[in-house]
Amino acid sequence: MARIVQKFGGTSVGDVERIRNAACRVKREVEAGHEIAVVVSAMAGATNQLVDWTRQISNLHDAREYDVVVSSGEQVTAGLMALALQSLGVNARSWLGWQIPIRTDGVHGKARIESIHTAEIETRFAQAQVAVVAGFQGVGPRGRITTLGRGGSDTSAVALAAALKAERCDIFTDVDGVYTTDPRIVANARKLSRITYEEMLEMASQGARVLQTRSVEMAMNHRVRLQVLSSFSDAPGTLVVDEDEIVEKQVVSGIAYSRDEAKLTVQRVADRPGVAAAIFGPLADNAINVDMIVQNISEDGHTDLTFTVARSDLDRAVAVLEGCRSSLGFYALKPDSNVVKISVIGVGMRSHAGVAQQMFKTLAEKGINIQVISTSEIKVSVLIAAEYTELALRALHTAYGLDAPG
């Protein structure tokens, strides 16, 4: 008998029929003798509707009341899932975040989980009852409902799995696992049977949308084994595990891409100590995150500084720096949103040389110019013009031997 947390995303519970289908999957595990906790998202589109209503009422809404409204989507799904399980003869009860309780800090809209009290769920497990938990929500220090921000239901599921010391956390979604790259672009992409936490964290942070970065980070910190599965097929999924569980490590495990990038060049800024801090300080003060950075060679005491920000932050970044023009003394700002970041990822890079060289050579052979480069221990990222995205992905996928056998 194992203890398993099953999480169903918005598309997996998108309507009543899909909720029934998810309930059948839960029943299958119950009949196998396992202890099951289910974490549910709001039905697909429900949260967006709730957010829209709060904005229609007030653009400058009270964050505490915002959380009351947007957390209600998961409450509906939790109740419906419990009813669906009961109709199948499964003993089940729904739980909201404050009832368990899942305690968080008081940062409404993007709260962080501080503790989960599992005593009552443990008692219900002993009574062979399935706990259906509303994801994305908790309770703050003053007893107010809080929400966990983007990817909150995944985070809820992983945190609950850690608190319950579950054998694994199954994430059911609309894809059947983690692929070497986006199969919608590269037809020869292969599904991975296993991937390390570190690789998945890099894949998620570099654009792969299978799992949210925050939930993978929590799984890695608490050593929660994750499994990504499809709600709509019985195909085997992908296990996200510790590096020790993977015997044969690939040099490159996957290639991710992100279209949510924009490049900004600060032209002819003084090349002197403190200039970088003077540029990036105001951006940080305005909660604008900077990713890739490159500085040109100094000429006549001036240099160009290029960096990337989220595309949605580009206009704000330009406005912030224009407001500092007199103190920074730069010549001009050159924004460019027509870029994409391509990342080659693999724990095998630690022990193999030539990964970056292969990347640069492959892109050069296709006539693709590299604008910015950044690296980490298990990742090489480049910024290229957006129109070359598909060509670059296919060429790199083949170059690293990731294509599925024909």
Coordinates of C-alpha atoms in Angstrom, one line a residue:
M1 CA 0.0 0.0 0.0
A2 CA 1.3 3.4 -0.9
R3 CA 0.3 7.0 0.0
I4 CA -0.2 9.0 -3.2
V5 CA -1.2 12.6 -3.9
Q6 CA -3.0 13.1 -7.2
K7 CA -3.3 16.6 -8.6
F8 CA -5.7 17.4 -11.4
G9 CA -5.2 20.6 -13.4
G10 CA -7.8 22.9 -14.9
T11 CA -8.2 21.1 -18.2
S12 CA -8.4 17.7 -16.4
V13 CA -11.5 19.0 -14.5
G14 CA -12.8 21.3 -17.2
D15 CA -16.4 20.1 -17.1
V16 CA -18.5 17.6 -15.2
E17 CA -17.6 14.7 -17.5
R18 CA -13.9 15.3 -17.1
I19 CA -14.4 15.5 -13.3
R20 CA -16.1 12.1 -13.5
N21 CA -13.2 10.8 -15.6
A22 CA -10.7 12.0 -13.0
A23 CA -12.7 10.4 -10.3
C24 CA -12.5 7.1 -12.0
R25 CA -8.7 7.4 -12.0
V26 CA -8.8 8.1 -8.3
K27 CA -11.1 5.1 -7.7
R28 CA -8.6 2.9 -9.5
E29 CA -5.9 3.8 -7.1
V30 CA -8.2 3.4 -4.1
E31 CA -9.2 -0.1 -5.3
A32 CA -5.4 -0.9 -5.5
G33 CA -5.3 -0.4 -1.8
H34 CA -3.6 3.0 -1.7
E35 CA -4.2 6.0 0.5
I36 CA -5.1 8.9 -1.7
A37 CA -5.3 12.7 -1.3
V38 CA -6.6 14.6 -4.4
V39 CA -5.7 18.2 -5.1
V40 CA -7.8 20.0 -7.7
S41 CA -7.5 23.2 -9.7
A42 CA -10.4 25.4 -10.7
M43 CA -12.2 24.3 -13.9
A44 CA -10.4 25.5 -17.0
G45 CA -11.2 29.2 -17.5
A46 CA -12.9 29.7 -14.2
T47 CA -10.0 31.6 -12.5
N48 CA -9.7 33.9 -15.4
Q49 CA -13.4 34.7 -15.2
L50 CA -13.1 35.4 -11.5
V51 CA -10.1 37.6 -11.9
D52 CA -11.9 39.5 -14.7
W53 CA -14.9 40.2 -12.4
T54 CA -12.7 41.6 -9.7
R55 CA -11.1 43.9 -12.2
Q56 CA -14.5 45.0 -13.5
I57 CA -15.5 46.0 -9.9
S58 CA -12.2 47.7 -9.1
N59 CA -8.8 48.0 -10.8
L60 CA -7.2 48.9 -7.5
H61 CA -9.0 46.0 -5.6
D62 CA -8.3 44.9 -2.0
A63 CA -6.0 41.9 -2.3
R64 CA -7.7 40.2 0.6
E65 CA -11.1 40.3 -1.1
Y66 CA -9.4 39.4 -4.4
D67 CA -8.2 36.1 -2.7
V68 CA -11.8 35.4 -1.4
V69 CA -13.1 35.7 -5.0
V70 CA -10.4 33.8 -7.0
S71 CA -10.1 31.0 -4.5
S72 CA -13.7 30.0 -5.0
G73 CA -13.0 28.2 -8.3
E74 CA -11.1 25.5 -6.5
Q75 CA -13.8 25.2 -3.8
V76 CA -16.4 24.4 -6.5
T77 CA -14.1 21.7 -8.1
A78 CA -13.3 20.1 -4.7
G79 CA -17.0 19.7 -3.9
L80 CA -17.8 18.3 -7.3
M81 CA -14.9 15.9 -7.2
A82 CA -16.0 14.6 -3.8
L83 CA -19.5 14.2 -5.1
A84 CA -18.2 12.3 -8.2
L85 CA -16.2 10.0 -6.0
Q86 CA -19.2 9.4 -3.7
S87 CA -21.3 8.5 -6.7
L88 CA -18.7 5.8 -7.6
G89 CA -18.9 4.3 -4.1
V90 CA -15.7 5.9 -2.9
N91 CA -15.7 7.4 0.6
A92 CA -14.5 11.0 0.0
R93 CA -14.7 14.4 1.7
S94 CA -13.6 17.8 0.4
W95 CA -11.3 20.2 2.3
L96 CA -10.6 23.8 1.8
G97 CA -7.2 25.4 2.7
W98 CA -8.4 26.9 6.0
Q99 CA -10.0 23.6 7.1
I100 CA -6.9 21.5 7.0
P101 CA -5.3 24.1 7.6
I102 CA -2.7 25.0 5.1
R103 CA -1.0 28.0 6.8
T104 CA 0.7 30.6 4.7
D105 CA 2.3 34.0 5.2
G106 CA 0.1 37.1 4.7
V107 CA 1.2 38.1 1.2
H108 CA -2.2 38.0 -0.5
G109 CA -2.2 36.9 -4.2
K110 CA 1.2 35.2 -3.9
A111 CA 1.4 33.7 -0.5
R112 CA 4.0 31.1 0.5
I113 CA 3.1 28.0 2.5
E114 CA 4.6 27.9 6.0
S115 CA 3.0 24.6 7.4
I116 CA 0.4 22.0 6.7
H117 CA -1.4 20.3 9.6
T118 CA -2.1 16.7 8.4
A119 CA -3.6 15.2 11.6
E120 CA -7.2 15.2 10.4
I121 CA -6.3 13.8 7.0
E122 CA -4.3 11.1 8.6
T123 CA -7.3 10.2 10.7
R124 CA -9.5 10.0 7.6
F125 CA -6.9 7.9 5.8
A126 CA -7.3 5.4 8.7
Q127 CA -11.0 5.4 7.9
A128 CA -10.2 4.6 4.2
Q129 CA -11.5 8.1 3.2
V130 CA -10.1 10.0 0.2
A131 CA -9.3 13.7 1.0
V132 CA -10.1 16.1 -1.8
V133 CA -8.2 19.3 -1.2
A134 CA -8.8 22.6 -2.9
G135 CA -5.5 23.7 -4.4
F136 CA -4.1 27.2 -4.8
Q137 CA -5.3 28.4 -1.4
G138 CA -4.4 28.6 2.3
V139 CA -5.1 30.7 5.4
G140 CA -3.0 33.6 6.5
P141 CA -1.8 34.7 10.0
R142 CA -5.0 36.7 10.6
G143 CA -7.4 33.9 9.5
R144 CA -8.0 35.3 6.0
I145 CA -8.1 33.2 2.9
T146 CA -4.9 33.5 0.8
T147 CA -4.0 32.3 -2.7
L148 CA -0.6 31.1 -3.8
G149 CA -0.2 32.8 -7.1
R150 CA 0.7 31.3 -10.5
G151 CA 1.0 27.5 -10.4
G152 CA -0.5 27.5 -6.9
S153 CA -2.3 24.1 -7.3
D154 CA 0.9 22.3 -8.3
T155 CA 2.6 23.9 -5.2
S156 CA -0.3 22.8 -3.0
A157 CA 0.0 19.3 -4.2
V158 CA 3.8 19.0 -3.7
A159 CA 3.6 20.6 -0.3
L160 CA 0.8 18.3 0.8
A161 CA 2.8 15.3 -0.5
A162 CA 5.8 16.4 1.5
A163 CA 3.7 16.9 4.6
L164 CA 2.0 13.5 4.3
K165 CA 5.4 11.8 3.4
A166 CA 3.7 10.5 0.2
E167 CA 5.5 8.0 -2.0
R168 CA 4.9 10.3 -5.0
C169 CA 2.8 13.2 -6.3
D170 CA 1.0 12.5 -9.6
I171 CA 0.4 15.6 -11.7
F172 CA -2.4 15.0 -14.2
T173 CA -2.6 17.4 -17.1
D174 CA -3.3 17.6 -20.8
V175 CA 0.1 16.3 -21.8
D176 CA 1.3 12.7 -21.2
G177 CA 4.8 13.6 -19.9
V178 CA 7.9 15.7 -20.3
Y179 CA 9.4 15.7 -23.8
T180 CA 12.9 16.4 -25.1
T181 CA 11.4 19.6 -26.6
D182 CA 8.0 20.9 -27.7
P183 CA 6.4 18.1 -29.8
R184 CA 4.2 20.6 -31.6
I185 CA 7.3 22.1 -33.2
V186 CA 9.6 19.1 -33.4
A187 CA 7.7 16.0 -34.6
N188 CA 10.6 13.7 -33.5
A189 CA 10.6 14.9 -29.9
R190 CA 10.8 11.9 -27.4
K191 CA 9.0 11.5 -24.1
L192 CA 11.4 11.1 -21.2
S193 CA 10.7 8.3 -18.8
R194 CA 12.7 10.1 -16.1
I195 CA 14.2 13.5 -15.6
T196 CA 16.1 15.0 -12.7
Y197 CA 14.7 17.8 -10.5
E198 CA 17.5 20.1 -11.7
E199 CA 16.8 19.5 -15.3
M200 CA 13.1 19.9 -14.8
L201 CA 13.7 23.1 -12.9
E202 CA 15.8 24.5 -15.8
M203 CA 13.2 23.3 -18.3
A204 CA 10.4 25.0 -16.4
S205 CA 12.2 28.2 -15.9
Q206 CA 13.3 28.4 -19.5
G207 CA 9.8 28.1 -21.0
A208 CA 8.6 24.5 -20.8
R209 CA 5.1 24.8 -19.4
V210 CA 4.5 21.3 -18.1
L211 CA 5.3 22.1 -14.5
Q212 CA 5.6 25.4 -12.6
T213 CA 9.1 26.3 -11.4
R214 CA 8.0 26.9 -7.8
S215 CA 6.5 23.4 -7.5
V216 CA 9.6 21.7 -8.9
E217 CA 11.8 23.6 -6.6
M218 CA 9.7 22.5 -3.6
A219 CA 9.7 18.9 -4.8
M220 CA 13.5 19.0 -5.1
N221 CA 13.9 20.6 -1.6
H222 CA 11.7 18.0 0.0
R223 CA 12.6 15.1 -2.3
V224 CA 9.1 14.5 -3.4
R225 CA 9.0 12.2 -6.4
L226 CA 6.8 13.8 -9.1
Q227 CA 5.0 12.0 -12.0
V228 CA 3.6 13.9 -15.0
L229 CA 0.7 12.1 -16.6
S230 CA -2.2 12.7 -19.0
S231 CA -5.7 12.7 -17.7
F232 CA -6.9 11.6 -21.1
S233 CA -4.9 8.5 -21.8
D234 CA -3.3 5.6 -19.9
A235 CA 0.2 6.2 -21.4
P236 CA 3.1 6.0 -19.0
G237 CA 4.2 9.4 -17.8
T238 CA 7.5 11.0 -16.8
L239 CA 9.0 10.7 -13.3
V240 CA 10.9 13.7 -11.9
V241 CA 13.4 12.3 -9.4
D242 CA 16.7 12.8 -7.7
E243 CA 19.8 12.5 -9.9
D244 CA 20.8 9.3 -8.1
E245 CA 17.7 7.5 -9.5
I246 CA 18.9 8.0 -13.1
V247 CA 21.6 5.5 -14.0
E248 CA 22.4 6.5 -17.5
K249 CA 22.6 10.3 -17.7
Q250 CA 22.2 11.9 -21.1
V251 CA 24.6 14.8 -22.0
V252 CA 21.6 16.8 -23.1
S253 CA 18.1 15.8 -21.9
G254 CA 16.0 18.5 -23.5
I255 CA 15.8 21.8 -25.3
A256 CA 13.5 24.5 -24.0
Y257 CA 12.5 27.8 -25.5
S258 CA 10.8 31.0 -24.3
R259 CA 9.0 33.6 -26.4
D260 CA 8.4 35.7 -23.3
E261 CA 11.7 37.5 -23.8
A262 CA 12.6 41.0 -24.8
K263 CA 16.0 42.6 -25.3
L264 CA 17.0 46.1 -24.2
T265 CA 20.3 47.8 -25.1
V266 CA 21.5 50.8 -23.2
Q267 CA 23.8 52.5 -25.8
R268 CA 26.9 54.5 -25.0
V269 CA 26.8 54.5 -21.2
A270 CA 29.9 55.6 -19.2
D271 CA 32.2 52.6 -18.6
R272 CA 33.0 53.2 -14.9
P273 CA 32.4 51.4 -11.6
G274 CA 28.8 51.7 -10.4
V275 CA 27.1 52.1 -13.7
A276 CA 25.7 48.6 -13.8
A277 CA 24.3 49.0 -10.3
A278 CA 22.8 52.4 -11.3
I279 CA 21.0 50.7 -14.3
F280 CA 19.8 47.5 -12.6
G281 CA 19.0 49.1 -9.2
P282 CA 15.9 51.1 -10.5
L283 CA 14.7 48.1 -12.4
A284 CA 14.9 45.9 -9.3
D285 CA 13.1 48.6 -7.3
N286 CA 10.3 48.4 -9.8
A287 CA 10.2 44.5 -9.6
I288 CA 11.5 44.1 -13.1
N289 CA 13.6 40.9 -13.3
V290 CA 16.7 40.9 -15.5
D291 CA 17.9 37.7 -17.0
M292 CA 20.7 37.5 -19.6
I293 CA 23.3 40.3 -19.6
V294 CA 26.2 41.2 -21.9
Q295 CA 28.5 44.2 -22.0
N296 CA 30.4 45.3 -25.0
I297 CA 34.0 46.3 -25.1
S298 CA 34.6 49.9 -23.9
E299 CA 35.4 52.5 -26.6
D300 CA 36.2 56.1 -25.8
G301 CA 35.2 55.5 -22.2
H302 CA 31.7 54.3 -23.2
T303 CA 30.1 50.9 -23.6
D304 CA 26.8 49.3 -24.6
L305 CA 25.0 47.1 -22.0
T306 CA 22.4 44.6 -23.3
F307 CA 20.1 42.5 -21.1
T308 CA 16.8 40.7 -21.3
V309 CA 13.5 41.2 -19.4
A310 CA 10.1 39.5 -19.6
R311 CA 8.3 40.8 -22.7
S312 CA 5.5 42.1 -20.6
D313 CA 8.0 44.3 -18.6
L314 CA 9.7 45.8 -21.7
D315 CA 7.7 49.1 -21.9
R316 CA 8.0 49.5 -18.1
A317 CA 11.7 48.9 -18.2
V318 CA 12.1 51.5 -20.9
A319 CA 10.1 54.0 -18.9
V320 CA 12.1 53.4 -15.7
L321 CA 15.4 53.9 -17.5
E322 CA 14.3 56.9 -19.4
G323 CA 13.4 58.4 -16.0
C324 CA 17.0 58.0 -15.0
R325 CA 18.5 59.2 -18.3
S326 CA 20.0 62.4 -16.7
S327 CA 21.8 60.5 -14.0
L328 CA 22.9 57.6 -16.2
G329 CA 24.0 59.7 -19.2
F330 CA 23.3 57.1 -21.9
Y331 CA 22.9 58.0 -25.5
A332 CA 19.8 55.9 -26.3
L333 CA 17.7 52.9 -25.4
K334 CA 17.2 50.2 -28.1
P335 CA 14.3 47.8 -27.2
D336 CA 13.6 44.6 -29.2
S337 CA 10.8 42.2 -28.5
N338 CA 11.4 40.1 -31.6
V339 CA 13.6 37.6 -29.9
V340 CA 13.4 34.1 -28.4
K341 CA 15.6 32.3 -25.8
I342 CA 16.7 28.8 -26.7
S343 CA 18.2 26.6 -23.9
V344 CA 20.0 23.3 -24.1
I345 CA 19.7 21.5 -20.7
G346 CA 21.3 18.3 -19.2
V347 CA 23.0 17.2 -16.1
G348 CA 25.5 15.3 -18.3
M349 CA 27.1 18.6 -19.2
R350 CA 28.9 18.5 -15.9
S351 CA 31.2 15.8 -17.2
H352 CA 31.2 16.4 -20.9
A353 CA 32.9 19.2 -22.8
G354 CA 31.8 20.7 -26.1
V355 CA 28.1 21.1 -25.5
A356 CA 28.2 24.9 -26.0
Q357 CA 30.5 24.6 -29.0
Q358 CA 28.0 22.1 -30.6
M359 CA 25.2 24.6 -30.1
F360 CA 27.1 27.5 -31.6
K361 CA 28.3 25.4 -34.6
T362 CA 24.8 24.1 -35.3
L363 CA 23.2 27.5 -35.2
A364 CA 26.0 29.0 -37.4
E365 CA 25.5 26.3 -40.0
K366 CA 21.8 27.4 -40.2
G367 CA 22.8 31.0 -40.6
I368 CA 21.3 31.9 -37.2
N369 CA 23.0 34.8 -35.4
I370 CA 23.5 34.6 -31.6
Q371 CA 22.7 37.9 -29.9
V372 CA 23.3 37.0 -26.2
I373 CA 24.7 34.0 -24.4
S374 CA 24.3 32.8 -20.8
T375 CA 25.4 29.5 -19.1
S376 CA 25.0 27.6 -15.9
E377 CA 26.4 24.2 -14.8
I378 CA 23.7 22.3 -16.7
K379 CA 22.4 24.8 -19.2
V380 CA 23.5 26.9 -22.2
S381 CA 21.0 29.6 -23.3
V382 CA 21.2 31.8 -26.4
L383 CA 19.0 34.7 -27.6
I384 CA 18.1 34.7 -31.3
A385 CA 15.7 36.4 -33.6
A386 CA 12.2 35.0 -33.1
E387 CA 11.7 34.0 -36.7
Y388 CA 14.4 31.3 -36.3
T389 CA 12.7 29.5 -33.4
E390 CA 11.5 26.4 -35.2
L391 CA 14.6 26.0 -37.3
A392 CA 16.8 26.3 -34.3
L393 CA 14.8 23.8 -32.2
R394 CA 14.8 21.2 -35.0
A395 CA 18.4 21.6 -35.8
L396 CA 19.6 21.4 -32.2
H397 CA 17.3 18.5 -31.4
T398 CA 18.9 16.5 -34.2
A399 CA 22.5 17.7 -33.4
Y400 CA 22.3 16.4 -29.9
G401 CA 20.9 13.0 -30.9
L402 CA 17.5 13.6 -29.3
D403 CA 15.3 12.6 -32.3
A404 CA 13.0 9.6 -31.8
P405 CA 14.0 6.6 -34.0
G406 CA 12.1 6.8 -37.3

